[in-house]
Amino acid sequence: MVQRLFLLLGSLALSVNSFSPSSQRTIVISSERNILSSSSALSSTPNNDDGLGEKFGGFTTKQRLREEIESPFRKVRLAFFSFSGASASVALYFSALAALKANMGGFSDVPPLNEALETCAINLGGAVGFGALAVRELKVGQANLERIAKGGLLARLIVESGVDGESKRSLKEYRRASRVVIAAGGADYINRLAMSLCSDQLADTNNLPEALAGVDIVIVPVLLSEQYKVVDAKSAWKNATPGPNDRNFDSARADQIIAFPCQLKMWDEYLDSDIKTAQGQGFDVLGKGATITVKRMEES
């Protein structure tokens, strides 16, 4: 029995190693999530064309194709583990019948009880092991699809430059030349952010906007309501209230590095999962704010 168990475990390990990709694929958009103190990668999804943007099962055809490109052997592994688990389950059924007959006695066509129980244990291990591997493949594939979908949504978010007269653009266009920092929080957080960029602190002259422009950083202030919904941040930014230590406030000082969210429903959809995750961890998103940094295309 011990030898047969080792053979089974060895086959499971070999199957996993044989079908695992040799290296991690490169993903188009990268992001660092300071809100969760971890980094994750995001990939953008092109615009809807040729019917590939139609959704089924919650994801578009393009997103599913991208996931297959990143992990081309996932379906092969899933099919192998599923069929192996089903085969082991069928074998377990017949071995359990044989063990029952051996225990009852009076049957000449059954193996001894010890041998029948060993066979049951091996088949049970195979059914559970291959079943667990199949479930793992499903969960990993689903997680990758969600990541890819969220990356596509990030690329399509629309912003309006702080400079008057400039047309609205998507984050995908901005990241061709700039790093984009999404700073989301409540009214007090946005007010403090505006003061830090647009006013002089104490006796110092604020040169932070020029420094950020020199390293191609664009900041998107996202104002959240008490219900954690994205609301208009432009008016709150322009009408920010200076504190006792803030001098010479002028919102135009940071216009070149500021972009305001547009089409707020898309922003709600994008930030919803991050906000819920932060709330689950006890993080004060409204008071302390949360940032997401999107790298430039050349850095991804």
PDB file of C-alpha atoms in Angstrom:
ATOM      1  CA  MET A   1       0.000   0.000   0.000  1.00  0.00           C
ATOM      2  CA  VAL A   2       2.819   2.448   0.887  1.00  0.00           C
ATOM      3  CA  GLN A   3       4.525   1.905  -2.456  1.00  0.00           C
ATOM      4  CA  ARG A   4       1.313   2.495  -4.363  1.00  0.00           C
ATOM      5  CA  LEU A   5       0.654   5.683  -2.407  1.00  0.00           C
ATOM      6  CA  PHE A   6       4.155   6.967  -3.243  1.00  0.00           C
ATOM      7  CA  LEU A   7       3.523   6.181  -6.916  1.00  0.00           C
ATOM      8  CA  LEU A   8       0.284   8.145  -6.815  1.00  0.00           C
ATOM      9  CA  LEU A   9       1.874  11.166  -5.126  1.00  0.00           C
ATOM     10  CA  GLY A  10       4.743  11.039  -7.571  1.00  0.00           C
ATOM     11  CA  SER A  11       2.395  11.072 -10.530  1.00  0.00           C
ATOM     12  CA  LEU A  12       0.537  14.075  -9.095  1.00  0.00           C
ATOM     13  CA  ALA A  13       3.762  16.042  -8.606  1.00  0.00           C
ATOM     14  CA  LEU A  14       5.009  15.096 -12.074  1.00  0.00           C
ATOM     15  CA  SER A  15       1.779  16.211 -13.690  1.00  0.00           C
ATOM     16  CA  VAL A  16       1.926  19.619 -12.009  1.00  0.00           C
ATOM     17  CA  ASN A  17       5.562  20.210 -12.961  1.00  0.00           C
ATOM     18  CA  SER A  18       5.065  18.989 -16.501  1.00  0.00           C
ATOM     19  CA  PHE A  19       2.311  21.444 -17.314  1.00  0.00           C
ATOM     20  CA  SER A  20       3.521  24.499 -15.322  1.00  0.00           C
ATOM     21  CA  PRO A  21       4.703  27.435 -17.478  1.00  0.00           C
ATOM     22  CA  SER A  22       8.462  27.970 -17.447  1.00  0.00           C
ATOM     23  CA  SER A  23       8.303  31.678 -16.706  1.00  0.00           C
ATOM     24  CA  GLN A  24       5.888  34.374 -15.720  1.00  0.00           C
ATOM     25  CA  ARG A  25       4.420  36.304 -18.661  1.00  0.00           C
ATOM     26  CA  THR A  26       4.892  40.022 -19.034  1.00  0.00           C
ATOM     27  CA  ILE A  27       1.751  42.047 -18.327  1.00  0.00           C
ATOM     28  CA  VAL A  28       1.037  45.294 -20.068  1.00  0.00           C
ATOM     29  CA  ILE A  29       0.127  47.689 -17.239  1.00  0.00           C
ATOM     30  CA  SER A  30       1.814  47.476 -13.847  1.00  0.00           C
ATOM     31  CA  SER A  31       0.468  49.114 -10.684  1.00  0.00           C
ATOM     32  CA  GLU A  32       1.714  49.487  -7.142  1.00  0.00           C
ATOM     33  CA  ARG A  33      -1.132  49.451  -4.595  1.00  0.00           C
ATOM     34  CA  ASN A  34       0.022  51.442  -1.567  1.00  0.00           C
ATOM     35  CA  ILE A  35      -3.432  51.002  -0.030  1.00  0.00           C
ATOM     36  CA  LEU A  36      -2.724  47.323   0.548  1.00  0.00           C
ATOM     37  CA  SER A  37       1.068  47.644   0.946  1.00  0.00           C
ATOM     38  CA  SER A  38       1.610  45.248  -1.924  1.00  0.00           C
ATOM     39  CA  SER A  39       2.231  45.410  -5.652  1.00  0.00           C
ATOM     40  CA  SER A  40       0.186  43.820  -8.344  1.00  0.00           C
ATOM     41  CA  ALA A  41       0.179  43.820 -12.108  1.00  0.00           C
ATOM     42  CA  LEU A  42      -2.561  44.972 -14.394  1.00  0.00           C
ATOM     43  CA  SER A  43      -2.943  44.394 -18.101  1.00  0.00           C
ATOM     44  CA  SER A  44      -4.966  46.598 -20.403  1.00  0.00           C
ATOM     45  CA  THR A  45      -7.672  45.355 -22.731  1.00  0.00           C
ATOM     46  CA  PRO A  46      -7.961  46.957 -26.168  1.00  0.00           C
ATOM     47  CA  ASN A  47     -11.151  48.634 -27.275  1.00  0.00           C
ATOM     48  CA  ASN A  48     -14.168  46.634 -28.421  1.00  0.00           C
ATOM     49  CA  ASP A  49     -13.782  45.649 -32.067  1.00  0.00           C
ATOM     50  CA  ASP A  50     -14.431  42.671 -34.342  1.00  0.00           C
ATOM     51  CA  GLY A  51     -16.986  41.385 -31.833  1.00  0.00           C
ATOM     52  CA  LEU A  52     -14.263  40.369 -29.383  1.00  0.00           C
ATOM     53  CA  GLY A  53     -15.533  42.828 -26.776  1.00  0.00           C
ATOM     54  CA  GLU A  54     -18.802  40.990 -26.248  1.00  0.00           C
ATOM     55  CA  LYS A  55     -19.080  39.587 -22.753  1.00  0.00           C
ATOM     56  CA  PHE A  56     -19.987  36.053 -21.799  1.00  0.00           C
ATOM     57  CA  GLY A  57     -19.587  34.707 -18.306  1.00  0.00           C
ATOM     58  CA  GLY A  58     -18.661  38.212 -17.143  1.00  0.00           C
ATOM     59  CA  PHE A  59     -15.551  38.541 -19.353  1.00  0.00           C
ATOM     60  CA  THR A  60     -14.937  39.501 -22.970  1.00  0.00           C
ATOM     61  CA  THR A  61     -13.453  37.240 -25.611  1.00  0.00           C
ATOM     62  CA  LYS A  62     -10.339  39.416 -25.715  1.00  0.00           C
ATOM     63  CA  GLN A  63      -9.839  39.046 -21.983  1.00  0.00           C
ATOM     64  CA  ARG A  64     -10.181  35.270 -22.211  1.00  0.00           C
ATOM     65  CA  LEU A  65      -7.729  35.154 -25.126  1.00  0.00           C
ATOM     66  CA  ARG A  66      -5.227  37.233 -23.147  1.00  0.00           C
ATOM     67  CA  GLU A  67      -5.534  34.875 -20.188  1.00  0.00           C
ATOM     68  CA  GLU A  68      -4.875  31.921 -22.502  1.00  0.00           C
ATOM     69  CA  ILE A  69      -1.804  33.666 -23.899  1.00  0.00           C
ATOM     70  CA  GLU A  70      -0.456  34.244 -20.394  1.00  0.00           C
ATOM     71  CA  SER A  71      -1.123  30.637 -19.367  1.00  0.00           C
ATOM     72  CA  PRO A  72      -1.431  28.528 -22.539  1.00  0.00           C
ATOM     73  CA  PHE A  73      -1.450  25.154 -20.767  1.00  0.00           C
ATOM     74  CA  ARG A  74      -4.145  25.951 -18.189  1.00  0.00           C
ATOM     75  CA  LYS A  75      -6.927  24.230 -20.131  1.00  0.00           C
ATOM     76  CA  VAL A  76      -4.707  21.212 -20.740  1.00  0.00           C
ATOM     77  CA  ARG A  77      -3.938  20.940 -17.038  1.00  0.00           C
ATOM     78  CA  LEU A  78      -7.579  21.454 -16.125  1.00  0.00           C
ATOM     79  CA  ALA A  79      -8.730  18.726 -18.518  1.00  0.00           C
ATOM     80  CA  PHE A  80      -6.044  16.339 -17.299  1.00  0.00           C
ATOM     81  CA  PHE A  81      -6.821  16.878 -13.616  1.00  0.00           C
ATOM     82  CA  SER A  82     -10.582  16.721 -14.185  1.00  0.00           C
ATOM     83  CA  PHE A  83     -10.518  13.482 -16.144  1.00  0.00           C
ATOM     84  CA  SER A  84      -8.018  11.963 -13.729  1.00  0.00           C
ATOM     85  CA  GLY A  85     -10.195  12.929 -10.767  1.00  0.00           C
ATOM     86  CA  ALA A  86     -13.297  11.502 -12.467  1.00  0.00           C
ATOM     87  CA  SER A  87     -11.456   8.291 -13.286  1.00  0.00           C
ATOM     88  CA  ALA A  88     -10.254   7.935  -9.700  1.00  0.00           C
ATOM     89  CA  SER A  89     -13.813   8.540  -8.445  1.00  0.00           C
ATOM     90  CA  VAL A  90     -15.201   5.766 -10.651  1.00  0.00           C
ATOM     91  CA  ALA A  91     -12.421   3.443  -9.515  1.00  0.00           C
ATOM     92  CA  LEU A  92     -13.201   4.365  -5.901  1.00  0.00           C
ATOM     93  CA  TYR A  93     -16.832   3.342  -6.401  1.00  0.00           C
ATOM     94  CA  PHE A  94     -15.932  -0.118  -7.636  1.00  0.00           C
ATOM     95  CA  SER A  95     -13.164  -0.606  -5.090  1.00  0.00           C
ATOM     96  CA  ALA A  96     -15.601   0.363  -2.320  1.00  0.00           C
ATOM     97  CA  LEU A  97     -18.041  -2.292  -3.587  1.00  0.00           C
ATOM     98  CA  ALA A  98     -15.238  -4.841  -3.602  1.00  0.00           C
ATOM     99  CA  ALA A  99     -14.285  -3.907  -0.026  1.00  0.00           C
ATOM    100  CA  LEU A 100     -17.910  -4.242   1.065  1.00  0.00           C
ATOM    101  CA  LYS A 101     -18.183  -7.664  -0.508  1.00  0.00           C
ATOM    102  CA  ALA A 102     -14.906  -8.756   1.082  1.00  0.00           C
ATOM    103  CA  ASN A 103     -16.149  -7.593   4.487  1.00  0.00           C
ATOM    104  CA  MET A 104     -19.478  -9.400   4.093  1.00  0.00           C
ATOM    105  CA  GLY A 105     -17.847 -12.619   2.883  1.00  0.00           C
ATOM    106  CA  GLY A 106     -19.346 -15.313   0.707  1.00  0.00           C
ATOM    107  CA  PHE A 107     -18.034 -13.856  -2.565  1.00  0.00           C
ATOM    108  CA  SER A 108     -15.323 -15.684  -4.467  1.00  0.00           C
ATOM    109  CA  ASP A 109     -14.589 -12.964  -7.026  1.00  0.00           C
ATOM    110  CA  VAL A 110     -13.320 -10.316  -4.624  1.00  0.00           C
ATOM    111  CA  PRO A 111      -9.800  -9.630  -3.319  1.00  0.00           C
ATOM    112  CA  PRO A 112      -8.911  -9.955   0.379  1.00  0.00           C
ATOM    113  CA  LEU A 113     -10.267  -7.199   2.616  1.00  0.00           C
ATOM    114  CA  ASN A 114      -6.834  -5.638   3.306  1.00  0.00           C
ATOM    115  CA  GLU A 115      -6.054  -5.384  -0.392  1.00  0.00           C
ATOM    116  CA  ALA A 116      -9.509  -3.960  -1.128  1.00  0.00           C
ATOM    117  CA  LEU A 117      -9.068  -1.276   1.551  1.00  0.00           C
ATOM    118  CA  GLU A 118      -5.652  -0.364   0.170  1.00  0.00           C
ATOM    119  CA  THR A 119      -7.193   0.084  -3.273  1.00  0.00           C
ATOM    120  CA  CYS A 120      -9.933   2.261  -1.785  1.00  0.00           C
ATOM    121  CA  ALA A 121      -7.382   4.468  -0.040  1.00  0.00           C
ATOM    122  CA  ILE A 122      -5.347   4.930  -3.224  1.00  0.00           C
ATOM    123  CA  ASN A 123      -8.409   5.742  -5.338  1.00  0.00           C
ATOM    124  CA  LEU A 124      -9.678   8.145  -2.677  1.00  0.00           C
ATOM    125  CA  GLY A 125      -6.325   9.935  -2.613  1.00  0.00           C
ATOM    126  CA  GLY A 126      -6.386  10.215  -6.389  1.00  0.00           C
ATOM    127  CA  ALA A 127      -9.939  11.581  -6.478  1.00  0.00           C
ATOM    128  CA  VAL A 128      -9.239  14.156  -3.769  1.00  0.00           C
ATOM    129  CA  GLY A 129      -5.785  15.118  -5.077  1.00  0.00           C
ATOM    130  CA  PHE A 130      -6.732  15.530  -8.735  1.00  0.00           C
ATOM    131  CA  GLY A 131      -9.989  17.226  -7.737  1.00  0.00           C
ATOM    132  CA  ALA A 132      -8.110  19.763  -5.603  1.00  0.00           C
ATOM    133  CA  LEU A 133      -5.704  20.479  -8.469  1.00  0.00           C
ATOM    134  CA  ALA A 134      -8.616  21.011 -10.866  1.00  0.00           C
ATOM    135  CA  VAL A 135     -10.304  23.427  -8.436  1.00  0.00           C
ATOM    136  CA  ARG A 136      -7.008  25.279  -8.001  1.00  0.00           C
ATOM    137  CA  GLU A 137      -6.680  25.730 -11.772  1.00  0.00           C
ATOM    138  CA  LEU A 138     -10.211  27.120 -11.944  1.00  0.00           C
ATOM    139  CA  LYS A 139      -9.554  29.604  -9.130  1.00  0.00           C
ATOM    140  CA  VAL A 140      -6.243  30.786 -10.592  1.00  0.00           C
ATOM    141  CA  GLY A 141      -7.804  31.216 -14.025  1.00  0.00           C
ATOM    142  CA  GLN A 142     -10.706  33.198 -12.554  1.00  0.00           C
ATOM    143  CA  ALA A 143      -8.320  35.419 -10.612  1.00  0.00           C
ATOM    144  CA  ASN A 144      -6.298  36.120 -13.763  1.00  0.00           C
ATOM    145  CA  LEU A 145      -9.446  37.005 -15.708  1.00  0.00           C
ATOM    146  CA  GLU A 146     -10.530  39.423 -12.974  1.00  0.00           C
ATOM    147  CA  ARG A 147      -7.076  41.025 -12.969  1.00  0.00           C
ATOM    148  CA  ILE A 148      -7.085  41.407 -16.750  1.00  0.00           C
ATOM    149  CA  ALA A 149     -10.622  42.822 -16.748  1.00  0.00           C
ATOM    150  CA  LYS A 150      -9.715  45.347 -14.076  1.00  0.00           C
ATOM    151  CA  GLY A 151      -6.612  46.340 -16.000  1.00  0.00           C
ATOM    152  CA  GLY A 152      -8.719  46.974 -19.092  1.00  0.00           C
ATOM    153  CA  LEU A 153     -11.104  49.112 -17.068  1.00  0.00           C
ATOM    154  CA  LEU A 154      -8.169  51.096 -15.659  1.00  0.00           C
ATOM    155  CA  ALA A 155      -6.915  51.835 -19.166  1.00  0.00           C
ATOM    156  CA  ARG A 156     -10.341  53.151 -20.225  1.00  0.00           C
ATOM    157  CA  LEU A 157     -10.832  55.539 -17.295  1.00  0.00           C
ATOM    158  CA  ILE A 158     -11.342  59.091 -18.551  1.00  0.00           C
ATOM    159  CA  VAL A 159      -9.700  62.158 -17.013  1.00  0.00           C
ATOM    160  CA  GLU A 160      -9.736  65.884 -17.692  1.00  0.00           C
ATOM    161  CA  SER A 161      -6.509  67.871 -17.494  1.00  0.00           C
ATOM    162  CA  GLY A 162      -6.221  70.644 -14.970  1.00  0.00           C
ATOM    163  CA  VAL A 163      -5.113  72.945 -17.796  1.00  0.00           C
ATOM    164  CA  ASP A 164      -8.150  74.700 -19.276  1.00  0.00           C
ATOM    165  CA  GLY A 165      -8.867  73.965 -22.919  1.00  0.00           C
ATOM    166  CA  GLU A 166      -7.268  70.530 -23.119  1.00  0.00           C
ATOM    167  CA  SER A 167      -9.451  67.653 -24.288  1.00  0.00           C
ATOM    168  CA  LYS A 168     -10.387  64.700 -22.113  1.00  0.00           C
ATOM    169  CA  ARG A 169      -8.160  61.654 -22.402  1.00  0.00           C
ATOM    170  CA  SER A 170      -8.022  58.093 -21.132  1.00  0.00           C
ATOM    171  CA  LEU A 171      -5.406  56.872 -18.684  1.00  0.00           C
ATOM    172  CA  LYS A 172      -4.102  54.644 -21.458  1.00  0.00           C
ATOM    173  CA  GLU A 173      -3.094  57.797 -23.377  1.00  0.00           C
ATOM    174  CA  TYR A 174      -1.550  59.436 -20.314  1.00  0.00           C
ATOM    175  CA  ARG A 175       0.632  56.469 -19.452  1.00  0.00           C
ATOM    176  CA  ARG A 176       2.424  56.626 -22.780  1.00  0.00           C
ATOM    177  CA  ALA A 177       4.521  59.475 -21.416  1.00  0.00           C
ATOM    178  CA  SER A 178       3.729  59.757 -17.695  1.00  0.00           C
ATOM    179  CA  ARG A 179       3.338  57.846 -14.484  1.00  0.00           C
ATOM    180  CA  VAL A 180      -0.187  58.288 -13.141  1.00  0.00           C
ATOM    181  CA  VAL A 181      -0.888  58.445  -9.407  1.00  0.00           C
ATOM    182  CA  ILE A 182      -4.542  57.952  -8.452  1.00  0.00           C
ATOM    183  CA  ALA A 183      -5.114  59.533  -5.028  1.00  0.00           C
ATOM    184  CA  ALA A 184      -8.568  58.700  -3.621  1.00  0.00           C
ATOM    185  CA  GLY A 185     -10.008  59.902  -0.335  1.00  0.00           C
ATOM    186  CA  GLY A 186     -12.577  62.056   1.431  1.00  0.00           C
ATOM    187  CA  ALA A 187     -12.962  65.831   1.316  1.00  0.00           C
ATOM    188  CA  ASP A 188     -10.354  66.488   4.030  1.00  0.00           C
ATOM    189  CA  TYR A 189      -7.819  64.252   2.284  1.00  0.00           C
ATOM    190  CA  ILE A 190      -8.311  66.020  -1.057  1.00  0.00           C
ATOM    191  CA  ASN A 191      -8.033  69.401   0.686  1.00  0.00           C
ATOM    192  CA  ARG A 192      -4.730  68.399   2.301  1.00  0.00           C
ATOM    193  CA  LEU A 193      -3.455  67.090  -1.027  1.00  0.00           C
ATOM    194  CA  ALA A 194      -4.360  70.381  -2.735  1.00  0.00           C
ATOM    195  CA  MET A 195      -2.553  72.363  -0.026  1.00  0.00           C
ATOM    196  CA  SER A 196       0.568  70.199  -0.314  1.00  0.00           C
ATOM    197  CA  LEU A 197       0.798  70.930  -4.053  1.00  0.00           C
ATOM    198  CA  CYS A 198      -0.651  74.407  -4.449  1.00  0.00           C
ATOM    199  CA  SER A 199       0.434  76.400  -1.382  1.00  0.00           C
ATOM    200  CA  ASP A 200       3.666  77.328   0.371  1.00  0.00           C
ATOM    201  CA  GLN A 201       4.223  75.563   3.684  1.00  0.00           C
ATOM    202  CA  LEU A 202       5.506  77.741   6.547  1.00  0.00           C
ATOM    203  CA  ALA A 203       8.520  79.708   5.306  1.00  0.00           C
ATOM    204  CA  ASP A 204       9.313  77.417   2.371  1.00  0.00           C
ATOM    205  CA  THR A 205       8.416  77.995  -1.266  1.00  0.00           C
ATOM    206  CA  ASN A 206       6.571  75.005  -2.711  1.00  0.00           C
ATOM    207  CA  ASN A 207       8.368  73.609  -5.765  1.00  0.00           C
ATOM    208  CA  LEU A 208       6.737  70.170  -5.597  1.00  0.00           C
ATOM    209  CA  PRO A 209       4.628  70.594  -8.780  1.00  0.00           C
ATOM    210  CA  GLU A 210       7.734  71.444 -10.816  1.00  0.00           C
ATOM    211  CA  ALA A 211       9.610  68.498  -9.320  1.00  0.00           C
ATOM    212  CA  LEU A 212       6.773  66.105 -10.164  1.00  0.00           C
ATOM    213  CA  ALA A 213       6.488  67.499 -13.687  1.00  0.00           C
ATOM    214  CA  GLY A 214      10.219  66.926 -14.120  1.00  0.00           C
ATOM    215  CA  VAL A 215       9.804  63.195 -13.531  1.00  0.00           C
ATOM    216  CA  ASP A 216       6.609  62.953 -15.646  1.00  0.00           C
ATOM    217  CA  ILE A 217       4.112  62.275 -12.855  1.00  0.00           C
ATOM    218  CA  VAL A 218       0.409  63.070 -13.222  1.00  0.00           C
ATOM    219  CA  ILE A 219      -1.813  63.047 -10.132  1.00  0.00           C
ATOM    220  CA  VAL A 220      -5.530  62.217 -10.321  1.00  0.00           C
ATOM    221  CA  PRO A 221      -7.344  63.353  -7.157  1.00  0.00           C
ATOM    222  CA  VAL A 222     -10.471  61.212  -6.651  1.00  0.00           C
ATOM    223  CA  LEU A 223     -12.995  62.613  -4.187  1.00  0.00           C
ATOM    224  CA  LEU A 224     -15.101  60.004  -2.356  1.00  0.00           C
ATOM    225  CA  SER A 225     -18.426  60.750  -0.699  1.00  0.00           C
ATOM    226  CA  GLU A 226     -19.440  59.377   2.683  1.00  0.00           C
ATOM    227  CA  GLN A 227     -20.972  56.446   0.776  1.00  0.00           C
ATOM    228  CA  TYR A 228     -17.600  55.798  -0.922  1.00  0.00           C
ATOM    229  CA  LYS A 229     -18.894  56.927  -4.301  1.00  0.00           C
ATOM    230  CA  VAL A 230     -16.740  59.006  -6.657  1.00  0.00           C
ATOM    231  CA  VAL A 231     -17.992  62.600  -6.899  1.00  0.00           C
ATOM    232  CA  ASP A 232     -16.743  65.722  -8.667  1.00  0.00           C
ATOM    233  CA  ALA A 233     -13.238  66.513  -7.438  1.00  0.00           C
ATOM    234  CA  LYS A 234     -12.538  69.523  -9.633  1.00  0.00           C
ATOM    235  CA  SER A 235     -14.645  72.025  -7.695  1.00  0.00           C
ATOM    236  CA  ALA A 236     -13.355  70.707  -4.360  1.00  0.00           C
ATOM    237  CA  TRP A 237      -9.783  71.099  -5.617  1.00  0.00           C
ATOM    238  CA  LYS A 238     -10.280  74.612  -6.959  1.00  0.00           C
ATOM    239  CA  ASN A 239     -12.072  75.727  -3.786  1.00  0.00           C
ATOM    240  CA  ALA A 240      -9.804  74.041  -1.246  1.00  0.00           C
ATOM    241  CA  THR A 241      -9.526  75.827   2.090  1.00  0.00           C
ATOM    242  CA  PRO A 242      -6.003  76.819   3.266  1.00  0.00           C
ATOM    243  CA  GLY A 243      -4.976  76.074   6.834  1.00  0.00           C
ATOM    244  CA  PRO A 244      -3.008  78.313   9.218  1.00  0.00           C
ATOM    245  CA  ASN A 245       0.310  77.035   7.860  1.00  0.00           C
ATOM    246  CA  ASP A 246      -0.628  77.318   4.164  1.00  0.00           C
ATOM    247  CA  ARG A 247       0.370  80.451   2.273  1.00  0.00           C
ATOM    248  CA  ASN A 248      -0.217  81.731  -1.255  1.00  0.00           C
ATOM    249  CA  PHE A 249      -2.682  79.014  -2.233  1.00  0.00           C
ATOM    250  CA  ASP A 250      -3.336  78.913  -5.972  1.00  0.00           C
ATOM    251  CA  SER A 251      -4.842  75.766  -7.492  1.00  0.00           C
ATOM    252  CA  ALA A 252      -3.398  76.706 -10.904  1.00  0.00           C
ATOM    253  CA  ARG A 253       0.131  76.026  -9.615  1.00  0.00           C
ATOM    254  CA  ALA A 254      -0.379  72.300 -10.086  1.00  0.00           C
ATOM    255  CA  ASP A 255      -2.554  72.360 -13.224  1.00  0.00           C
ATOM    256  CA  GLN A 256       0.156  70.794 -15.394  1.00  0.00           C
ATOM    257  CA  ILE A 257       0.374  67.678 -13.226  1.00  0.00           C
ATOM    258  CA  ILE A 258      -3.292  67.346 -12.232  1.00  0.00           C
ATOM    259  CA  ALA A 259      -6.103  65.496 -14.040  1.00  0.00           C
ATOM    260  CA  PHE A 260      -9.642  65.145 -12.741  1.00  0.00           C
ATOM    261  CA  PRO A 261     -11.849  62.043 -13.118  1.00  0.00           C
ATOM    262  CA  CYS A 262     -14.661  62.038 -15.683  1.00  0.00           C
ATOM    263  CA  GLN A 263     -17.410  59.486 -16.329  1.00  0.00           C
ATOM    264  CA  LEU A 264     -17.562  58.799 -12.615  1.00  0.00           C
ATOM    265  CA  LYS A 265     -19.536  55.538 -12.856  1.00  0.00           C
ATOM    266  CA  MET A 266     -16.520  53.853 -14.443  1.00  0.00           C
ATOM    267  CA  TRP A 267     -14.361  55.139 -11.593  1.00  0.00           C
ATOM    268  CA  ASP A 268     -16.869  53.748  -9.086  1.00  0.00           C
ATOM    269  CA  GLU A 269     -16.668  50.351 -10.767  1.00  0.00           C
ATOM    270  CA  TYR A 270     -12.878  50.356 -10.795  1.00  0.00           C
ATOM    271  CA  LEU A 271     -12.357  51.458  -7.177  1.00  0.00           C
ATOM    272  CA  ASP A 272     -15.185  49.432  -5.635  1.00  0.00           C
ATOM    273  CA  SER A 273     -13.183  46.245  -4.960  1.00  0.00           C
ATOM    274  CA  ASP A 274     -10.167  48.151  -3.595  1.00  0.00           C
ATOM    275  CA  ILE A 275     -12.330  50.164  -1.235  1.00  0.00           C
ATOM    276  CA  LYS A 276     -14.089  47.052   0.059  1.00  0.00           C
ATOM    277  CA  THR A 277     -10.744  45.300   0.572  1.00  0.00           C
ATOM    278  CA  ALA A 278      -9.377  48.283   2.474  1.00  0.00           C
ATOM    279  CA  GLN A 279     -12.490  48.504   4.638  1.00  0.00           C
ATOM    280  CA  GLY A 280     -12.182  44.809   5.440  1.00  0.00           C
ATOM    281  CA  GLN A 281      -8.664  45.472   6.696  1.00  0.00           C
ATOM    282  CA  GLY A 282      -9.802  48.396   8.865  1.00  0.00           C
ATOM    283  CA  PHE A 283      -8.145  51.020   6.645  1.00  0.00           C
ATOM    284  CA  ASP A 284      -9.560  54.572   6.765  1.00  0.00           C
ATOM    285  CA  VAL A 285      -9.858  55.343   3.049  1.00  0.00           C
ATOM    286  CA  LEU A 286     -11.752  58.616   3.492  1.00  0.00           C
ATOM    287  CA  GLY A 287      -9.464  60.073   6.141  1.00  0.00           C
ATOM    288  CA  LYS A 288      -6.028  58.757   5.171  1.00  0.00           C
ATOM    289  CA  GLY A 289      -6.593  58.285   1.457  1.00  0.00           C
ATOM    290  CA  ALA A 290      -5.433  55.552  -0.880  1.00  0.00           C
ATOM    291  CA  THR A 291      -3.065  55.721  -3.858  1.00  0.00           C
ATOM    292  CA  ILE A 292      -2.582  53.598  -6.961  1.00  0.00           C
ATOM    293  CA  THR A 293       0.506  54.236  -9.081  1.00  0.00           C
ATOM    294  CA  VAL A 294       0.372  53.253 -12.753  1.00  0.00           C
ATOM    295  CA  LYS A 295       3.707  52.978 -14.511  1.00  0.00           C
ATOM    296  CA  ARG A 296       4.514  54.358 -17.912  1.00  0.00           C
ATOM    297  CA  MET A 297       4.125  52.053 -20.885  1.00  0.00           C
ATOM    298  CA  GLU A 298       7.892  51.812 -21.400  1.00  0.00           C
ATOM    299  CA  GLU A 299       8.365  50.710 -17.776  1.00  0.00           C
ATOM    300  CA  SER A 300       5.756  47.917 -17.888  1.00  0.00           C
TER     301      SER A 300
END
